[in-house]
Amino acid sequence: MKRLGTQTIQLDNPPTIVSTASIVGPKEAQGPLAKYFDQCLDDEFWGEKTWEKAESKIIKETVNMAVTKSGIAATDIDYCFAGDLLNQCISSSFGLRELNIPFFGVFGACSTFVESLCLGSVFVESGAATNVLCATSSHFCSAEKQFRFPLELGNQRPQSAQWTVTGSGAAVVSANGTGPFITMITPGKIVDMGIKDANNMGAAMAPAALDTLITHFRDTGRKPSYYDAIITGDLGYIGKEILTELSETKGYNIKSNYNDCGVLIFDKEKQDTHSGGSGCACVGTTFSGYFYKQLQEKKLNKILLIATRCFNEFYELSTRGKHSWYCTCN
Amino acid sequence: MKRLGTQTIQLDNPPTIVSTASIVGPKEAQGPLAKYFDQCLDDEFWGEKTWEKAESKIIKETVNMAVTKSGIAATDIDYCFAGDLLNQCISSSFGLRELNIPFFGVFGACSTFVESLCLGSVFVESGAATNVLCATSSHFCSAEKQFRFPLELGNQRPQSAQWTVTGSGAAVVSANGTGPFITMITPGKIVDMGIKDANNMGAAMAPAALDTLITHFRDTGRKPSYYDAIITGDLGYIGKEILTELSETKGYNIKSNYNDCGVLIFDKEKQDTHSGGSGCACVGTTFSGYFYKQLQEKKLNKILLIATRCFNEFYELSTRGKHSWYCTCN
């Protein structure tokens, strides 16, 4: 392992992503990537009484599927890196408790899946682990309830809003394997340009994605054309446009090979998700379902995956006054 | 780096904890460890308008203090590992955004400080980083608001309840230094015995602490007497008693050298915190303030620090029904 430039880590014995798995909700099942997911659910509850319990079940079953596909016994997986959007990361904590694998809780918001892959691959490359499990989940209904407004209120969503993906993505990363490999990591900085609108996450996240993108190119000496695909996690239509434009002003033309998981996962015309998909499961399922298979089948050989997360737009919601509180009505 | 037994990582070139810093709130300032903290605040707001903003300021200033003490330029710190208890980990995200250091968000609940130290030291030992910053915070008022009941309601707290420590602990970990060293890591599993009472965290966490404790001894071949001190994060009086008893039934006598940060940080007779302290800052400030200095002064030479976190007792709060929501009253 060695460091390149200011922020990048080069993995000299790059870990292999041995397997991935993905389960998605009913809306994602109607989207253009449906055939790539391992399982599409018919309803948001999946037989559970609450959205949170459904989300826990989704991540639990996704993880079991990834482990089964890997051919590695669960007892040979050294550590698990996982997190989600919910208070206390309850969906991953409860979804993974029966796995009996030592657990590192990660909070990268919508970037959790890729943050977990970064941490896991450093553990594998360094010899701290031989096999690790990386996983995340999100759920449209539980996320709206926690971060915006309960669905029962029937609030209208503005056009800049994104639709939290219901689903889970999981990957088993190992020291042993023949690829696809994780070869480099460029952990990003917090870049906050002051966007405070919880319904415009693309604009909030694009400057941070730009910063990491440029840093990666600067650290490695690579150009956008080096990659078959440059993929952001969940900038959506608005954020994608901002990132494309900002990149050009910085001298990097990414127009021909750049796309965003939030743009890819839903059909813009038919699905009415406004600015596209978002949430931990957006990049989690799109990578685990679609891109991983493209890499396996050599339809894509080199990809740059930039997960994105929000800070500021939730700040105002959470600190609006010292008299806020949490009400529960059964 | 090599693996010992089933869960333990041995760091062959152990990273040094170059510096620590701690800031605490007014209640902690009246406790028995007050003189060990770098700064004690007079009030919970520290000039801010909300508890969350105060918590952000506390972690920001603590981190600045730890970096200054380390003698390492902030630009030479490669990565930051941090998290807290709040929704979206807002206190650490906002407290650290001006630092301009690539950021890994961690959610280990009350174990966040030690989880950050584990991740950071693997990064340093492996060469992925030379210097890292590890930090956490918690705040009694913001934690009560988010996880239990708003203080304005004036609810009585049962005797088994613990008092979330207001404060922040931070540490700079480096490849270069003369100790104290981080020599081994034993990441723990999720152990859930079904305790669902948000006001009895000690009972919820003790079985997990036991599992990690025994695993560590089994992996390393060490006995309790190897350590000058065995310290848990925030089991409090109830959890401490349970862990001591359970350990004995498993053949490990820890009575003479075991204590808990939640027991140490408040005065049982005078401070009325019931079962003791808890929260991210409990182990964060007690280690950074008290135990780190004991190691530096060689009053203690070998310590085993077991941070603890809760799962189940918050589950019921967060999933009580699909009609829960978040109300904000300005």
XYZ file of C-alpha atoms in Angstrom:
660
model
C 0.000 0.000 0.000
C 1.337 3.426 -0.802
C 0.079 6.970 -0.860
C -0.218 9.006 -4.045
C -0.405 12.790 -3.879
C -2.391 14.279 -1.049
C -5.360 11.948 -0.585
C -5.066 8.774 -2.633
C -4.129 5.286 -1.447
C -2.822 2.798 -4.019
C -3.473 -0.852 -3.185
C -0.506 -2.822 -4.491
C -2.114 -6.211 -3.889
C -5.605 -5.102 -4.725
C -8.452 -6.945 -3.030
C -11.051 -8.666 -5.182
C -14.765 -8.017 -4.968
C -15.677 -11.700 -4.894
C -19.432 -11.278 -4.974
C -22.188 -8.724 -4.722
C -25.916 -8.937 -4.069
C -28.819 -6.544 -4.349
C -32.468 -6.487 -3.342
C -34.727 -3.568 -4.285
C -38.238 -2.332 -3.613
C -41.240 -2.180 -5.951
C -40.465 1.207 -7.495
C -36.916 0.195 -8.391
C -38.403 -3.010 -9.789
C -40.196 -0.883 -12.401
C -37.024 0.985 -13.328
C -34.611 0.371 -16.186
C -32.102 -1.614 -14.091
C -34.642 -4.117 -12.690
C -33.224 -7.134 -14.495
C -29.801 -6.655 -12.918
C -30.998 -6.914 -9.314
C -31.052 -10.258 -7.556
C -34.504 -9.760 -6.119
C -37.316 -7.245 -6.610
C -39.925 -6.885 -3.871
C -43.640 -6.473 -4.453
C -44.280 -4.136 -1.555
C -42.442 -1.853 0.843
C -43.149 -3.904 3.964
C -42.042 -7.377 2.855
C -44.309 -8.915 5.491
C -42.981 -6.736 8.328
C -44.984 -4.340 10.451
C -42.818 -1.258 9.986
C -40.660 0.204 7.246
C -37.644 0.038 9.518
C -38.149 -3.676 10.120
C -38.595 -4.185 6.383
C -35.334 -2.337 5.745
C -33.574 -4.534 8.294
C -34.918 -7.634 6.577
C -33.781 -6.337 3.188
C -30.181 -5.794 4.303
C -30.158 -9.100 6.168
C -31.280 -11.087 3.125
C -28.985 -9.151 0.768
C -25.990 -9.850 2.952
C -26.856 -13.533 3.197
C -27.098 -13.662 -0.578
C -23.717 -11.960 -1.070
C -22.053 -14.350 1.374
C -23.652 -17.394 -0.271
C -22.581 -16.238 -3.732
C -19.011 -15.638 -2.549
C -18.565 -19.304 -1.678
C -16.832 -18.163 1.511
C -18.207 -19.486 4.798
C -19.665 -16.748 7.005
C -17.285 -17.921 9.713
C -14.366 -17.064 7.411
C -15.481 -13.469 6.991
C -13.412 -11.523 9.456
C -15.206 -8.205 9.718
C -18.315 -6.475 8.502
C -18.456 -2.784 7.591
C -21.979 -1.456 7.291
C -24.336 1.406 7.983
C -27.528 3.094 6.876
C -29.456 6.352 7.203
C -31.582 5.640 10.223
C -31.205 6.856 13.746
C -28.608 4.643 15.472
C -28.113 2.835 12.130
C -30.796 0.426 13.284
C -31.452 -1.287 9.976
C -27.887 -2.512 9.558
C -27.381 -3.187 13.272
C -30.485 -5.338 13.465
C -30.148 -6.803 10.001
C -26.637 -8.012 10.724
C -26.811 -9.058 14.373
C -27.428 -12.722 13.604
C -24.452 -12.902 11.266
C -22.099 -13.135 14.233
C -19.315 -11.269 12.416
C -17.353 -8.518 14.227
C -18.943 -5.265 13.175
C -17.667 -1.786 12.305
C -20.507 0.731 12.105
C -20.063 3.254 9.320
C -21.936 6.486 8.822
C -21.286 7.890 5.392
C -24.953 8.682 4.686
C -25.506 8.055 0.964
C -21.785 7.278 0.560
C -21.834 4.479 3.149
C -21.471 1.622 0.645
C -18.317 3.038 -0.909
C -16.913 4.155 2.446
C -17.375 0.563 3.637
C -15.577 -0.746 0.540
C -12.689 1.683 1.212
C -12.331 0.645 4.856
C -12.760 -3.023 4.042
C -10.175 -3.026 1.267
C -7.578 -1.302 3.472
C -8.182 -4.002 6.089
C -7.782 -6.754 3.464
C -4.751 -5.260 1.733
C -2.994 -4.675 5.059
C -3.509 -8.218 6.313
C -5.824 -7.123 9.114
C -8.458 -9.258 7.394
C -8.663 -11.884 4.655
C -12.342 -11.483 3.834
C -14.701 -8.667 4.703
C -18.337 -7.901 4.104
C -19.500 -4.413 3.088
C -23.169 -3.510 3.095
C -25.736 -0.769 3.252
C -29.457 -0.157 2.928
C -32.024 2.601 2.620
C -35.805 2.730 2.378
C -37.879 5.489 0.824
C -40.541 5.420 3.512
C -38.242 5.267 6.535
C -35.997 7.986 5.108
C -38.877 10.368 4.373
C -40.182 9.778 7.876
C -36.835 10.422 9.505
C -35.496 13.281 7.409
C -38.379 15.071 5.747
C -42.083 14.512 6.419
C -44.111 11.389 7.164
C -45.748 10.052 4.023
C -49.188 10.236 5.662
C -49.055 14.024 5.418
C -49.089 13.725 1.651
C -46.669 16.628 1.178
C -45.779 17.555 -2.376
C -42.168 17.046 -3.303
C -40.461 19.822 -5.280
C -38.905 19.051 -8.646
C -35.394 19.205 -7.191
C -36.199 16.434 -4.703
C -34.727 12.965 -5.115
C -36.320 9.626 -4.355
C -34.589 7.516 -1.709
C -33.937 4.083 -3.165
C -35.503 1.206 -1.247
C -33.063 -1.651 -1.208
C -29.724 -2.958 -0.118
C -26.382 -3.614 -1.749
C -23.686 -5.854 -0.312
C -20.242 -7.026 -1.392
C -17.723 -9.561 -0.154
C -14.144 -8.329 -0.549
C -11.261 -10.788 -0.307
C -7.480 -11.016 -0.477
C -7.964 -13.993 -2.783
C -9.577 -13.687 -6.175
C -9.167 -12.748 -9.792
C -11.042 -9.467 -9.795
C -12.790 -7.123 -10.231
C -10.154 -5.440 -8.082
C -10.270 -2.343 -5.903
C -7.018 -0.655 -6.917
C -7.179 2.868 -5.534
C -9.043 4.877 -2.927
C -9.390 8.668 -2.720
C -11.259 9.540 0.489
C -13.076 12.848 0.128
C -13.255 16.007 2.186
C -16.323 17.739 3.539
C -17.165 20.472 1.032
C -20.085 22.614 2.118
C -21.165 25.442 -0.169
C -24.103 26.345 2.007
C -27.049 24.611 0.297
C -29.598 24.054 3.067
C -32.507 22.601 1.129
C -33.243 18.980 2.081
C -35.001 18.724 -1.258
C -32.017 19.732 -3.342
C -29.310 17.271 -2.468
C -27.740 17.224 -5.920
C -26.703 20.857 -5.672
C -25.448 20.294 -2.116
C -23.292 17.315 -3.040
C -21.914 18.234 -6.474
C -19.103 20.522 -5.189
C -17.804 17.740 -2.911
C -17.916 15.253 -5.803
C -15.974 17.759 -7.924
C -13.338 18.180 -5.233
C -12.786 14.421 -4.921
C -12.816 13.934 -8.704
C -10.179 16.590 -9.332
C -8.083 15.400 -6.393
C -8.155 11.870 -7.791
C -6.974 13.030 -11.215
C -4.298 15.254 -9.658
C -3.034 12.545 -7.274
C -2.879 9.850 -9.964
C -1.974 11.882 -13.050
C -4.930 10.284 -14.816
C -7.414 11.992 -17.089
C -11.159 11.347 -17.391
C -10.566 9.320 -20.569
C -8.583 6.745 -18.550
C -11.877 5.356 -17.273
C -14.526 3.474 -19.204
C -17.032 4.977 -16.820
C -17.021 7.648 -14.123
C -20.003 7.143 -11.846
C -21.317 9.259 -9.000
C -23.570 7.862 -6.310
C -26.684 9.992 -6.170
C -26.266 13.484 -7.550
C -29.425 13.007 -9.616
C -30.232 15.076 -12.693
C -29.515 18.437 -11.095
C -26.279 17.401 -9.429
C -25.092 15.565 -12.521
C -25.499 18.672 -14.623
C -23.709 20.812 -12.046
C -20.806 18.374 -11.758
C -20.455 18.098 -15.535
C -20.335 21.873 -15.911
C -18.041 22.486 -12.949
C -15.645 19.793 -14.171
C -15.409 21.490 -17.536
C -14.556 24.822 -15.939
C -11.718 23.042 -14.143
C -10.400 21.573 -17.392
C -11.827 18.056 -17.106
C -14.310 16.977 -19.741
C -16.378 14.088 -18.385
C -19.347 14.409 -20.737
C -18.781 11.244 -22.714
C -18.181 8.718 -19.946
C -19.877 10.126 -16.848
C -23.170 9.037 -15.345
C -24.908 8.958 -11.978
C -26.596 6.041 -10.208
C -29.508 8.307 -9.245
C -30.071 9.061 -12.923
C -29.713 5.430 -14.009
C -31.950 3.669 -11.508
C -35.313 5.311 -12.363
C -37.019 6.187 -15.634
C -37.226 9.975 -15.796
C -40.337 10.097 -17.971
C -42.399 7.300 -16.511
C -41.480 7.151 -12.827
C -41.948 10.713 -11.585
C -39.051 10.670 -9.163
C -38.159 14.251 -10.079
C -34.370 14.659 -9.846
C -33.667 10.900 -9.662
C -32.669 8.411 -6.990
C -30.717 8.908 -3.779
C -29.923 7.185 -0.496
C -27.397 4.573 0.598
C -29.000 1.930 -1.583
C -28.810 4.069 -4.723
C -25.109 3.494 -5.322
C -25.272 0.272 -3.275
C -27.747 -1.505 -5.534
C -26.697 0.119 -8.818
C -23.080 -0.911 -8.277
C -23.898 -4.351 -6.833
C -26.558 -5.053 -9.447
C -25.499 -3.330 -12.637
C -21.876 -2.136 -12.628
C -20.408 -5.184 -10.924
C -21.847 -7.399 -13.651
C -20.495 -5.045 -16.346
C -17.056 -5.435 -14.804
C -17.368 -9.207 -14.532
C -18.409 -9.490 -18.156
C -15.621 -7.097 -19.200
C -18.111 -4.731 -20.788
C -16.451 -2.169 -18.562
C -12.874 -2.560 -17.444
C -11.991 0.543 -15.488
C -14.495 2.515 -13.491
C -14.224 5.382 -11.044
C -16.997 5.221 -8.451
C -17.578 8.428 -6.480
C -20.148 8.119 -3.738
C -21.651 11.313 -2.419
C -23.235 12.384 0.834
C -25.084 15.337 2.257
C -24.418 17.436 5.269
C -25.860 20.839 5.297
C -29.365 20.381 4.024
C -30.171 18.229 7.021
C -28.538 20.534 9.494
C -31.333 23.034 9.497
C -33.895 20.316 10.037
C -32.070 18.922 13.004
C -31.146 22.103 14.804
C -34.112 24.311 14.211
C -34.461 25.064 17.870
C -33.908 23.596 21.245
C -37.576 22.836 21.557
C -37.729 20.248 18.789
C -38.707 16.796 19.770
C -39.621 13.400 18.572
C -43.277 12.422 18.779
C -44.498 8.876 18.540
C -48.141 8.130 17.834
C -49.045 4.489 17.709
C 0.143 -6.637 10.965
C -1.041 -10.113 11.764
C -4.163 -11.793 12.973
C -4.377 -13.614 16.294
C -7.106 -16.144 16.898
C -10.519 -15.345 15.520
C -10.925 -11.600 15.963
C -7.732 -9.911 17.076
C -5.297 -7.838 14.999
C -1.738 -7.419 16.269
C -0.005 -4.236 15.153
C 3.673 -5.077 14.678
C 4.746 -1.473 14.211
C 2.258 -0.039 16.646
C 1.065 3.514 16.038
C 1.596 6.114 18.740
C -1.154 8.202 20.266
C 0.772 11.467 19.919
C -1.723 13.689 21.677
C -5.223 13.784 23.088
C -7.580 16.575 24.073
C -10.823 16.794 25.989
C -13.474 19.411 26.682
C -16.395 18.683 29.016
C -19.626 20.301 30.129
C -20.535 21.798 33.511
C -21.690 18.565 35.167
C -18.509 16.739 34.244
C -16.633 19.784 35.566
C -18.033 18.995 39.020
C -17.010 15.354 38.810
C -13.932 13.623 40.204
C -11.964 13.745 36.919
C -12.392 17.491 36.303
C -8.728 18.357 36.770
C -7.680 15.988 33.991
C -9.752 17.629 31.254
C -8.270 20.367 29.117
C -11.286 22.624 29.413
C -14.459 22.629 31.513
C -17.430 24.626 30.271
C -19.683 26.769 32.474
C -22.894 26.062 30.579
C -24.354 23.623 28.080
C -24.725 26.139 25.256
C -21.231 27.667 25.147
C -22.653 30.774 23.481
C -24.557 28.830 20.806
C -28.294 28.872 20.227
C -28.897 25.123 20.239
C -27.427 22.109 21.998
C -26.467 20.615 18.660
C -24.510 23.700 17.681
C -22.847 23.690 21.095
C -21.881 20.034 20.591
C -20.434 20.874 17.188
C -18.390 23.681 18.719
C -17.148 21.381 21.480
C -15.834 18.746 19.064
C -14.369 21.417 16.783
C -12.402 23.048 19.596
C -11.338 19.689 21.058
C -10.003 18.542 17.718
C -8.132 21.814 17.194
C -6.588 21.383 20.625
C -5.505 17.781 19.915
C -3.917 18.806 16.611
C -2.106 21.773 18.201
C -0.775 19.602 21.033
C 0.452 16.980 18.556
C 2.834 19.435 16.918
C 1.739 18.015 13.571
C 0.398 20.482 11.019
C -3.268 19.916 10.171
C -2.210 19.630 6.524
C -0.055 16.634 7.491
C -2.984 14.749 8.992
C -4.125 12.394 6.259
C -7.563 11.295 7.402
C -10.064 11.956 10.113
C -12.265 9.255 11.668
C -15.147 10.638 13.670
C -18.791 10.328 14.589
C -21.364 11.071 17.234
C -24.874 10.123 18.372
C -26.980 12.624 16.475
C -29.066 12.128 13.397
C -26.753 12.274 10.356
C -23.808 12.604 12.787
C -24.258 16.360 12.481
C -22.091 17.426 15.382
C -18.938 15.812 14.003
C -19.770 16.641 10.372
C -20.250 20.305 11.141
C -17.587 20.497 13.794
C -14.965 19.104 11.444
C -15.922 20.601 8.087
C -13.479 23.509 8.380
C -10.582 21.187 9.132
C -10.266 20.299 5.448
C -9.098 16.755 6.206
C -10.558 13.783 4.258
C -13.257 12.362 6.463
C -14.482 8.870 7.330
C -17.801 8.962 9.180
C -18.066 6.356 11.911
C -21.161 5.217 13.739
C -20.239 3.172 16.746
C -22.671 4.955 19.083
C -20.998 5.097 22.502
C -18.070 3.061 21.127
C -17.310 5.562 18.346
C -14.096 6.894 19.899
C -12.503 3.478 20.187
C -13.839 2.330 16.802
C -12.196 5.422 15.299
C -8.918 4.575 17.053
C -9.117 1.014 15.651
C -9.748 2.152 12.072
C -7.169 4.917 12.317
C -4.455 2.679 13.681
C -4.994 0.075 10.926
C -4.649 2.891 8.371
C -1.421 4.096 10.030
C 0.122 0.670 10.539
C -0.640 -0.333 6.943
C 0.913 2.759 5.410
C -2.414 4.062 4.118
C -1.810 7.052 6.387
C 1.009 8.564 8.422
C -1.108 10.637 10.787
C -4.808 10.385 11.542
C -7.230 12.190 13.777
C -9.867 10.312 15.801
C -12.666 12.157 17.527
C -16.130 11.967 18.999
C -18.630 13.994 20.978
C -21.900 13.715 22.850
C -24.158 16.137 24.696
C -26.605 15.291 27.469
C -29.304 17.645 26.208
C -29.126 16.742 22.513
C -29.004 13.032 23.305
C -32.022 13.168 25.616
C -33.919 15.095 22.956
C -33.042 12.657 20.220
C -33.280 9.338 22.015
C -35.497 9.730 25.050
C -37.617 12.754 25.952
C -37.047 16.503 25.615
C -35.764 17.997 28.834
C -38.630 20.506 28.901
C -41.007 17.670 29.752
C -39.227 17.202 33.041
C -39.544 13.400 32.955
C -38.134 11.479 35.864
C -35.241 9.227 35.055
C -35.254 5.722 36.555
C -32.374 4.595 38.755
C -31.004 2.392 35.970
C -30.650 5.365 33.606
C -27.245 6.750 32.728
C -26.263 10.342 32.126
C -24.920 11.143 28.661
C -21.590 12.893 29.055
C -21.397 16.354 27.502
C -18.007 16.745 25.918
C -15.597 15.607 23.291
C -12.449 13.517 23.174
C -9.933 13.544 20.344
C -6.612 11.858 19.622
C -3.919 12.185 16.970
C -2.449 8.803 16.024
C 0.830 8.656 14.131
C 3.324 6.229 12.629
C 6.053 8.254 14.341
C 6.321 8.513 18.094
C 7.466 6.926 21.295
C 4.106 5.844 22.690
C 1.681 5.291 24.230
C 1.205 2.676 21.503
C -1.893 0.945 20.191
C -0.668 -2.630 20.006
C -3.746 -4.786 19.478
C -7.335 -4.503 18.339
C -10.199 -6.912 19.001
C -13.290 -5.701 17.097
C -16.450 -6.891 18.788
C -19.569 -8.644 17.626
C -23.172 -7.548 18.045
C -24.455 -9.369 21.118
C -28.111 -8.731 21.778
C -29.693 -10.417 24.785
C -33.008 -8.660 24.300
C -32.865 -5.749 26.750
C -35.173 -3.113 25.280
C -35.117 -0.471 27.976
C -33.501 2.789 26.798
C -32.970 3.551 30.457
C -30.964 0.440 31.215
C -28.058 0.500 28.832
C -25.618 -1.157 31.208
C -27.577 -4.407 31.194
C -27.943 -4.212 27.410
C -24.236 -3.733 26.769
C -22.583 -5.932 29.392
C -22.990 -9.231 27.464
C -21.288 -7.718 24.393
C -18.453 -6.401 26.542
C -18.091 -9.883 28.043
C -17.929 -11.483 24.612
C -15.187 -9.114 23.427
C -13.278 -9.426 26.704
C -13.224 -13.214 26.604
C -12.404 -13.271 22.900
C -9.463 -10.969 23.517
C -8.087 -13.211 26.260
C -8.643 -16.329 24.149
C -7.060 -14.817 21.002
C -4.002 -13.488 22.832
C -3.536 -16.112 25.525
C -3.462 -13.297 28.077
C -5.135 -13.225 31.460
C -6.818 -10.313 33.224
C -3.725 -9.834 35.404
C -1.650 -8.969 32.308
C -3.227 -5.516 32.340
C -2.702 -2.728 34.846
C -6.250 -1.665 34.069
C -9.202 -3.093 32.173
C -11.608 -0.291 31.329
C -15.050 -0.401 29.761
C -16.605 2.608 28.082
C -19.965 3.232 29.669
C -21.496 0.205 31.345
C -22.192 2.305 34.426
C -22.764 0.839 37.880
C -25.294 -1.755 36.769
C -23.363 -2.914 33.717
C -20.085 -2.964 35.619
C -21.531 -5.277 38.216
C -23.025 -7.551 35.563
C -19.748 -7.746 33.618
C -17.741 -8.463 36.762
C -20.075 -11.301 37.722
C -20.375 -12.764 34.243
C -16.600 -12.698 33.797
C -16.163 -14.670 36.987
C -18.602 -17.342 35.806
C -16.444 -17.671 32.685
C -13.274 -18.088 34.731
C -11.876 -14.567 34.454
C -11.501 -12.591 37.654
C -11.348 -8.889 36.823
C -12.359 -7.534 40.237
C -9.031 -6.014 41.171
C -8.145 -4.108 38.004
C -11.434 -3.401 36.234
C -13.305 -0.124 36.139
C -15.731 1.717 33.878
C -15.518 5.262 32.499
C -19.203 5.776 33.291
C -18.485 4.949 36.934
C -15.349 7.098 37.102
C -16.565 10.334 35.530
C -19.317 11.280 38.010
C -19.543 11.211 41.790
C -22.163 8.639 42.726
C -23.165 10.257 45.997
C -23.149 13.916 45.073
C -24.081 14.065 41.405
C -27.291 12.080 41.137
C -26.569 10.580 37.731
C -28.067 7.269 38.828
C -26.166 4.455 37.066
C -23.278 6.690 35.900
C -22.132 8.258 32.667
C -22.660 7.169 29.086
C -22.409 8.437 25.528
C -19.607 8.803 23.001
C -17.848 11.383 25.146
C -17.850 9.145 28.232
C -14.967 6.946 27.088
C -13.774 9.731 24.749
C -13.096 12.265 27.488
C -12.153 9.794 30.229
C -9.520 8.188 28.026
C -8.293 11.439 26.478
C -8.301 13.272 29.783
C -7.478 10.744 32.471
C -6.122 7.446 31.133
C -3.896 8.928 28.447
C -2.099 10.987 31.084
C -1.731 7.920 33.307
C -0.052 6.132 30.397
C 2.195 9.085 29.607
C 3.304 9.341 33.231
C 3.795 5.560 33.403
C 1.377 5.267 36.296
C -0.332 2.720 34.083
C 1.618 0.774 31.481
C -0.797 -1.678 29.926
C -4.470 -1.027 29.578
C -7.306 -2.809 27.823
C -9.964 -0.343 26.680
C -13.328 -1.875 25.772
C -15.824 0.584 24.377
C -19.439 -0.440 24.452
C -22.492 0.463 22.416
C -26.204 -0.143 22.488
C -28.512 -1.532 19.924
C -31.682 -2.930 21.186
C -32.913 -0.445 23.707
C -33.193 2.172 20.999
C -34.877 -0.121 18.553
C -38.230 0.077 20.206
C -38.114 3.851 20.296
C -37.346 4.114 16.629
C -39.728 1.556 15.231
C -42.732 1.884 17.432
C -45.023 2.211 14.467
C -45.123 3.546 11.009
C -46.959 6.616 12.188
C -44.117 8.098 14.199
C -42.784 11.426 13.119
C -40.525 14.248 14.002
C -42.144 17.466 15.195
C -40.367 20.774 15.289
C -41.704 23.634 17.371
C -39.712 26.849 17.212
